[in-house]
């Protein structure tokens, strides 16, 4: 059985406890590897090793640091197929998706921040009193990066790349459910001779290794992506210690379709926004609002196409929908479906687990599920399911749909389909979410601020926002 190790001070190491946790392949339901069950002792070693590397790493020129980032990107790219297979086995997502999206995006994260670092400049403000202010932006030290299981390498590197770019050392904890590609990533860092201690990986449970990292007094900043409840807990630890925090949390995103939309594009993209990655994307359009005149027509075609999605072995190139990430998560999604049935809602498509044969006979698969009749206040329209389950909801007026859209505690992303330019601008301004996509979904420019409002988090990632987060600004005022 394959064993994953912590990566501390440039070396692969056992956890101090010598305890390991099982890693499951969600498509087969079988244990295929094990990972360290690390605790505060391992975190201590990792933070120390980051501290030892910090001075020399942060003193390197921007160009040299950028070159390391580019070498990491090249190292991942050389093994793209291998990374994609590992991601698919670990997470249950279709191999085709890992190859086309997850791993290429991890590569882009490093290339993007290698470039951004070299264009980054801090602010300067001149004053009429013959004075000039300039802002120094120094790296913070050893920072924590904690990421979830849905887009494992993609989100992990989205934090690590800007942190390293700005001269910080990193102690990172990937989700214990999907650690495989982070381990391969550490191999790449070793291969390209990233100086020891600059990047450290500690594997294990969030409540154990993750929490020890958040609590560590020598870690001044925590960049976290995960559930809202975990984010609140992390904030409660970090706030009294006055740490910087960036929290990218859950979402319950509205996808609003007006009758004047570009029909085919709206339909096809809404299907992707609903079910890509088995609906396990924080940005998924899981509440679909359709203007009444096209409601029935949209419903019929959306349901027809959802039923054509092939749920199957993630390694099969014909598969559209793979397995959901874990048995616990599988049960959680099914419990939402059962609740909908108990409430007498209409299940237009799906509504049950899929039992495959052969290699995947014991895997965790769920049909793309479409539900009609849930009120805007119902749990199905308020709570994040994070699975292949969406609701269809008719509306009559712009003000009405705006109220529905903004009615959840979340505020991550919204999607809007209309050819009416004024309406697009008007609604974009009023939607309470950190991201609004008009006539598109998941179209990402890495320079833009990424993140949510309300219970979807605090702070923004991407572009200058990420580079600034990983620095401590200091204003110097000189009068002449
Ligand atoms: P969790 O909040 O359960 O976990 C996220 C990470 O935090 C994991 O590495 C986890 O470790 C760790 N963790 C858990 N408890 C603690 C703790 N007390 N201290 C420190 N670290 C801890 O989220 P999931 O992994 O279940 O991911 C799904 C969630 O992530 C969804 O709500 C989704 O919306 C959100 N998400 C948000 C995104 C955004 O950009 N806004 C993007 C993608 C996902 P372990 O795995 O061991 O529990």
XYZ file of C-alpha atoms and ligand atoms in Angstrom:
528
model
C 0.000 0.000 0.000
C 1.234 3.469 -0.869
C 2.240 5.630 2.092
C 2.193 9.396 2.036
C 4.614 11.268 4.279
C 4.855 14.707 5.759
C 7.306 16.962 3.929
C 9.283 18.986 6.454
C 12.608 20.755 6.001
C 12.973 19.324 2.487
C 12.583 15.705 3.665
C 9.747 13.216 3.642
C 9.121 12.242 7.244
C 6.944 9.973 9.356
C 4.566 11.601 11.841
C 5.883 11.659 15.403
C 2.989 9.453 16.550
C 3.786 6.922 13.779
C 0.005 6.659 13.311
C -1.516 6.616 9.848
C -5.017 7.195 8.485
C -6.641 5.350 5.578
C -7.153 7.028 2.195
C -10.112 5.790 0.162
C -10.678 5.719 -3.558
C -14.300 6.982 -3.713
C -14.954 5.217 -7.015
C -14.152 1.782 -5.575
C -14.834 2.405 -1.888
C -11.484 0.770 -1.123
C -8.538 1.924 0.943
C -5.613 2.395 -1.403
C -3.067 4.365 0.615
C -2.382 5.859 4.031
C -1.388 9.272 5.308
C 0.212 10.571 8.508
C -2.071 11.311 11.428
C 0.072 14.296 12.408
C -0.305 16.389 15.511
C 1.161 19.490 17.155
C 4.658 17.967 17.365
C 4.845 17.642 13.580
C 3.418 21.140 13.185
C 6.101 22.435 15.574
C 8.843 20.867 13.444
C 7.323 22.274 10.258
C 7.018 25.795 11.670
C 10.591 25.660 12.973
C 11.849 24.534 9.604
C 9.935 27.377 7.918
C 11.450 29.844 10.365
C 14.959 28.615 9.609
C 14.424 29.043 5.863
C 12.607 32.379 6.054
C 15.507 34.842 6.118
C 17.288 33.458 3.095
C 14.091 32.817 1.089
C 12.698 36.291 1.728
C 16.063 37.862 0.826
C 16.185 36.291 -2.631
C 15.512 38.607 -5.532
C 12.023 38.566 -7.039
C 13.423 37.074 -10.213
C 14.990 34.133 -8.419
C 11.805 33.398 -6.478
C 9.751 33.709 -9.663
C 12.085 31.209 -11.327
C 11.448 28.680 -8.583
C 7.699 29.102 -9.128
C 8.127 28.590 -12.857
C 10.176 25.451 -12.234
C 7.431 24.086 -9.983
C 4.884 24.754 -12.754
C 7.103 22.947 -15.279
C 7.619 20.046 -12.860
C 3.871 19.546 -12.459
C 3.318 19.902 -16.192
C 5.905 17.225 -16.988
C 3.861 14.785 -14.903
C 0.411 16.132 -15.752
C -1.114 12.741 -16.584
C 0.247 11.210 -13.429
C -1.073 14.071 -11.294
C -4.477 13.868 -13.001
C -4.762 10.149 -12.346
C -3.815 10.626 -8.699
C -6.426 13.395 -8.337
C -9.127 11.279 -9.920
C -8.349 8.206 -7.775
C -8.230 10.266 -4.627
C -11.284 12.442 -5.191
C -13.587 10.418 -7.473
C -13.739 13.132 -10.143
C -13.620 12.156 -13.825
C -10.042 11.782 -15.022
C -10.939 13.951 -18.025
C -11.873 16.803 -15.662
C -8.683 16.485 -13.617
C -6.672 16.560 -16.871
C -8.525 19.489 -18.390
C -9.147 21.647 -15.323
C -7.603 20.738 -11.974
C -3.984 20.113 -12.878
C -3.688 22.747 -15.643
C -5.075 25.304 -13.189
C -2.492 24.336 -10.543
C 0.203 24.918 -13.162
C -1.338 28.285 -14.089
C -1.407 29.317 -10.438
C 2.397 29.122 -10.276
C 2.964 30.727 -13.684
C 0.509 33.504 -12.900
C 2.035 34.426 -9.537
C 5.581 34.141 -10.911
C 4.612 36.893 -13.363
C 2.507 38.889 -10.916
C 5.349 39.010 -8.401
C 7.577 40.746 -10.898
C 4.940 43.363 -11.708
C 3.915 43.975 -8.125
C 4.609 47.413 -6.719
C 3.647 48.959 -3.432
C 1.932 52.316 -3.000
C 3.352 55.823 -2.765
C 1.445 58.973 -1.673
C 2.873 62.460 -1.975
C 1.620 65.337 0.210
C 1.378 69.083 -0.256
C 3.389 69.518 2.964
C 6.532 68.516 1.078
C 6.335 64.950 2.189
C 6.176 61.587 0.583
C 4.779 58.345 1.927
C 5.733 54.985 0.617
C 4.458 51.611 1.701
C 6.824 48.782 2.442
C 5.267 45.368 1.987
C 7.363 42.785 3.748
C 6.571 39.081 3.881
C 4.841 37.872 7.029
C 7.018 34.901 7.959
C 5.728 31.329 8.158
C 2.112 31.252 7.017
C -0.560 28.553 7.173
C -2.418 27.363 4.069
C -5.340 25.006 4.686
C -7.461 23.698 1.843
C -10.475 21.427 1.155
C -11.008 18.238 -0.851
C -13.145 19.331 -3.810
C -10.435 20.858 -6.018
C -7.449 19.548 -4.081
C -4.330 20.685 -5.944
C -6.060 23.593 -7.680
C -7.048 25.316 -4.410
C -3.959 24.256 -2.492
C -1.609 25.917 -4.972
C -3.890 28.961 -5.312
C -2.751 29.833 -1.778
C 0.777 28.489 -1.764
C 1.922 30.226 -4.964
C 1.237 33.842 -3.826
C 2.530 33.098 -0.312
C 5.861 31.835 -1.657
C 6.011 34.565 -4.300
C 5.956 37.287 -1.649
C 8.813 35.662 0.274
C 6.917 33.777 2.956
C 7.604 30.213 3.994
C 4.583 27.943 4.111
C 3.245 25.195 6.330
C 0.329 23.701 4.445
C -2.287 21.149 5.396
C -4.280 19.601 2.583
C -7.609 17.943 3.282
C -7.061 14.590 4.928
C -9.623 13.166 2.474
C -7.568 14.054 -0.638
C -3.844 14.316 0.112
C -2.425 12.498 -2.951
C -1.552 15.343 -5.296
C -0.149 17.503 -2.498
C 2.335 14.687 -1.890
C 3.292 14.624 -5.584
C 3.603 18.395 -5.436
C 6.086 18.055 -2.538
C 8.049 15.596 -4.702
C 8.232 18.239 -7.424
C 9.463 20.848 -4.905
C 12.191 18.437 -3.808
C 13.075 17.593 -7.423
C 13.481 21.239 -8.474
C 15.514 21.893 -5.317
C 13.229 24.432 -3.712
C 15.318 25.356 -0.631
C 14.548 23.126 2.357
C 11.949 24.516 4.755
C 10.395 26.969 2.290
C 7.432 24.648 1.782
C 6.345 22.186 4.463
C 3.375 19.824 4.309
C 1.754 18.384 7.387
C -0.951 15.811 6.757
C -3.727 14.748 9.096
C -7.029 15.709 10.611
C -8.183 19.305 10.620
C -9.115 19.264 14.277
C -5.655 17.963 15.168
C -2.853 19.017 12.792
C -4.898 21.838 11.200
C -5.892 23.378 14.490
C -2.356 23.131 15.920
C -1.187 25.101 12.899
C -3.848 27.787 13.323
C -2.990 28.098 17.030
C 0.762 28.250 16.561
C 2.017 31.576 17.970
C 4.714 31.913 15.315
C 2.232 31.648 12.428
C 0.944 35.194 11.807
C -1.491 34.444 8.969
C -3.956 31.734 7.996
C -5.320 31.334 4.500
C -8.209 28.901 4.693
C -10.684 27.476 2.196
C -13.380 25.165 3.473
C -16.749 25.020 5.183
C -18.370 28.018 6.882
C -18.526 26.300 10.283
C -14.833 25.442 10.196
C -14.062 28.982 9.029
C -15.939 30.440 12.009
C -14.024 28.153 14.372
C -10.692 29.138 12.836
C -11.619 32.813 13.102
C -12.448 32.350 16.794
C -8.915 31.052 17.407
C -7.099 33.490 15.142
C -8.924 36.717 16.083
C -7.759 36.979 19.726
C -4.229 36.273 18.500
C -4.606 39.119 15.940
C -3.601 36.904 13.037
C -4.379 37.864 9.480
C -7.056 35.590 8.070
C -8.412 34.954 4.628
C -11.501 32.729 4.714
C -13.010 31.330 1.522
C -16.112 29.471 2.658
C -19.319 27.865 1.460
C -21.856 29.038 -1.077
C -25.475 28.546 -2.130
C -25.312 30.300 -5.425
C -28.268 31.563 -7.460
C -28.336 30.993 -11.205
C -30.918 33.415 -12.622
C -32.294 32.860 -16.096
C -34.391 35.500 -17.802
C -36.641 34.765 -20.761
C -34.454 36.907 -23.040
C -31.349 34.801 -22.371
C -29.235 33.259 -25.067
C -31.019 29.921 -24.802
C -28.460 27.288 -25.731
C -25.600 28.921 -23.859
C -27.714 29.412 -20.720
C -28.920 25.826 -20.796
C -25.599 24.172 -21.456
C -23.705 26.311 -18.947
C -26.380 25.877 -16.272
C -25.984 22.123 -16.625
C -22.236 22.451 -16.122
C -22.689 24.875 -13.217
C -25.063 22.397 -11.586
C -23.232 19.108 -11.975
C -19.523 19.585 -12.795
C -17.325 17.807 -10.274
C -20.527 16.119 -8.981
C -21.760 19.534 -7.857
C -18.885 19.752 -5.383
C -17.761 23.245 -6.330
C -18.232 26.171 -3.972
C -19.334 28.207 -7.026
C -21.930 25.700 -8.270
C -25.215 27.211 -9.423
C -27.393 25.096 -7.145
C -30.489 27.319 -7.009
C -31.790 27.844 -10.504
C -34.354 30.624 -10.926
C -36.172 30.698 -14.268
C -38.459 33.447 -15.527
C -42.010 32.107 -15.794
C -42.542 32.414 -19.593
C -39.707 29.946 -20.270
C -39.982 27.879 -17.071
C -41.655 24.781 -18.526
C -39.553 24.756 -21.678
C -36.311 25.198 -19.734
C -37.294 22.562 -17.191
C -38.082 19.991 -19.859
C -34.807 20.441 -21.713
C -32.650 20.778 -18.587
C -34.088 17.574 -17.140
C -33.690 15.749 -20.455
C -30.019 16.705 -20.685
C -29.301 15.921 -17.016
C -30.672 12.423 -17.548
C -28.195 11.930 -20.382
C -25.188 12.619 -18.133
C -23.301 9.390 -17.710
C -22.498 8.487 -14.116
C -19.663 6.012 -14.153
C -16.076 4.992 -13.604
C -14.038 8.220 -13.369
C -11.307 6.609 -15.454
C -13.695 6.004 -18.372
C -13.407 8.824 -20.923
C -17.193 8.673 -21.557
C -18.020 9.445 -17.921
C -19.548 12.848 -17.111
C -20.168 12.274 -13.408
C -17.763 10.433 -11.124
C -18.063 9.456 -7.462
C -18.685 11.848 -4.584
C -15.711 12.262 -2.324
C -16.419 10.080 0.714
C -18.950 7.768 2.284
C -19.892 10.422 4.863
C -20.469 12.980 2.154
C -22.464 10.468 0.087
C -24.755 9.916 3.071
C -25.089 13.639 3.663
C -26.208 14.272 0.061
C -28.645 11.341 0.167
C -30.116 12.679 3.414
C -30.963 15.967 1.633
C -32.657 13.983 -1.135
C -34.612 11.914 1.386
C -35.720 15.055 3.173
C -37.029 16.430 -0.133
C -38.984 13.205 -0.673
C -40.430 13.356 2.851
C -41.517 16.938 2.223
C -43.337 15.763 -0.910
C -41.233 17.818 -3.331
C -41.103 16.743 -6.961
C -37.949 14.900 -8.011
C -37.695 15.700 -11.716
C -34.487 13.731 -12.290
C -32.226 11.467 -10.245
C -33.031 11.140 -6.573
C -31.023 8.064 -5.723
C -27.631 6.429 -5.493
C -26.222 4.739 -8.582
C -25.068 1.168 -8.256
C -22.370 0.360 -10.743
C -20.854 -3.028 -11.460
C -17.259 -4.248 -11.715
C -14.437 -2.125 -10.312
C -16.840 0.564 -9.077
C -19.427 -1.746 -7.487
C -18.669 -0.396 -4.006
C -18.134 3.239 -4.998
C -20.164 6.273 -3.903
C -22.149 7.490 -6.892
C -25.295 9.644 -6.950
C -27.551 10.542 -9.867
C -27.709 14.177 -10.978
C -30.799 15.255 -9.068
C -33.235 18.044 -9.925
C -35.923 19.082 -7.461
C -38.951 21.283 -7.975
C -41.260 22.936 -5.490
C -38.866 23.896 -2.687
C -39.788 27.289 -1.243
C -37.074 29.903 -1.083
C -36.894 29.477 2.724
C -36.650 25.657 2.621
C -33.415 23.979 3.715
C -32.847 22.803 0.132
C -32.697 26.427 -0.967
C -30.844 27.704 2.085
C -28.209 25.107 3.055
C -25.173 24.132 1.047
C -25.552 20.528 -0.154
C -22.272 20.428 -2.097
C -23.398 17.587 -4.323
C -25.213 16.851 -7.600
C -28.492 18.363 -6.453
C -30.178 21.514 -7.736
C -33.574 23.119 -7.328
C -35.664 24.728 -10.078
C -37.672 27.790 -9.071
C -39.942 29.973 -11.240
C -40.122 33.761 -10.834
C -42.124 36.610 -12.354
C -40.325 39.848 -11.550
C -36.776 41.141 -11.335
C -37.263 42.495 -7.772
C -38.732 39.186 -6.687
C -35.818 37.089 -7.952
C -33.345 39.535 -6.469
C -34.920 38.982 -3.083
C -34.780 35.178 -3.496
C -31.179 35.332 -4.690
C -30.055 37.403 -1.702
C -32.108 35.456 0.834
C -29.485 32.935 2.015
C -26.771 33.479 4.620
C -24.209 32.935 1.846
C -22.837 35.405 -0.679
C -20.198 33.758 -2.819
C -21.213 33.817 -6.499
C -24.238 34.609 -8.643
C -24.969 33.854 -12.241
C -27.246 35.923 -14.463
C -28.556 35.173 -17.958
C -30.056 38.058 -19.898
C -29.451 39.983 -23.110
C -30.768 43.171 -21.467
C -27.663 45.237 -20.717
C -29.313 47.635 -18.283
C -30.773 44.791 -16.297
C -27.403 43.018 -16.208
C -25.728 46.096 -14.702
C -28.618 46.873 -12.364
C -28.797 43.389 -10.948
C -25.017 42.879 -10.750
C -24.858 45.880 -8.453
C -27.635 44.590 -6.200
C -26.704 40.928 -5.936
C -25.059 40.279 -2.589
C -22.191 38.078 -3.676
C -18.461 38.528 -4.160
C -18.631 37.310 -7.764
C -21.285 37.906 -10.431
C -21.102 36.103 -13.751
C -23.280 37.489 -16.545
C -23.878 35.105 -19.462
C -21.037 32.839 -18.316
C -19.915 30.721 -15.359
C -16.479 29.908 -13.981
C -14.822 32.210 -16.456
C -11.779 33.085 -14.385
C -9.237 35.826 -14.803
C -6.679 35.189 -12.080
C -6.123 38.932 -11.612
C -9.646 39.528 -10.285
C -10.636 39.530 -6.586
C -12.010 36.128 -5.669
C -14.121 35.446 -2.580
C -17.449 35.930 -0.915
C -19.455 38.135 1.417
C -21.710 37.232 4.364
C -21.143 33.623 5.513
C -19.079 32.880 2.405
C -16.046 34.384 4.026
C -13.823 37.328 4.507
C -10.961 38.671 2.411
C -10.269 38.027 -1.250
C -7.822 35.839 -3.124
C -6.381 36.359 -6.598
C -4.156 38.988 -8.193
C -2.910 41.847 -6.038
C -5.368 40.908 -3.274
C -3.508 37.646 -2.638
C -0.077 39.218 -2.919
C -1.075 41.960 -0.493
C -2.607 39.483 1.949
C 0.727 37.730 2.298
C 2.544 40.946 3.278
C 2.626 43.323 6.216
C 2.198 46.907 4.978
C 4.283 49.575 6.684
C 3.971 53.251 5.797
C 7.107 55.393 5.792
C 6.481 59.148 5.758
C 9.400 61.469 4.904
C 9.226 65.237 4.910
C 11.813 67.072 2.890
P -13.824 21.658 5.894
O -14.115 22.988 6.466
O -14.336 20.466 6.596
O -12.247 21.446 5.765
C -11.372 22.295 5.046
C -9.961 22.088 5.548
O -9.871 22.528 6.903
C -9.516 20.627 5.584
O -8.146 20.554 5.297
C -9.814 20.242 7.013
O -9.114 19.114 7.434
C -9.371 21.500 7.722
N -9.919 21.673 9.061
C -11.050 21.131 9.599
N -11.183 21.519 10.899
C -10.134 22.332 11.185
C -9.705 23.040 12.343
N -10.393 22.992 13.492
N -8.573 23.777 12.274
C -7.867 23.845 11.134
N -8.202 23.171 9.999
C -9.331 22.439 10.016
O -14.318 21.717 4.380
P -14.362 20.527 3.337
O -13.001 19.954 3.159
O -15.503 19.637 3.692
O -14.690 21.337 1.990
C -15.961 21.662 1.581
C -16.305 23.097 1.919
O -15.338 23.972 1.357
C -17.622 23.530 1.326
O -18.366 24.229 2.301
C -17.237 24.470 0.207
O -18.199 25.428 -0.117
C -15.993 25.079 0.742
N -15.204 25.627 -0.363
C -15.115 26.979 -0.507
C -14.428 27.522 -1.587
C -14.293 28.997 -1.766
O -13.405 29.412 -2.496
N -15.097 29.824 -1.133
C -13.816 26.667 -2.602
C -13.972 25.259 -2.340
C -14.646 24.766 -1.245
P -9.901 17.665 7.401
O -10.080 17.342 5.981
O -9.033 16.756 8.123
O -11.215 17.914 8.134
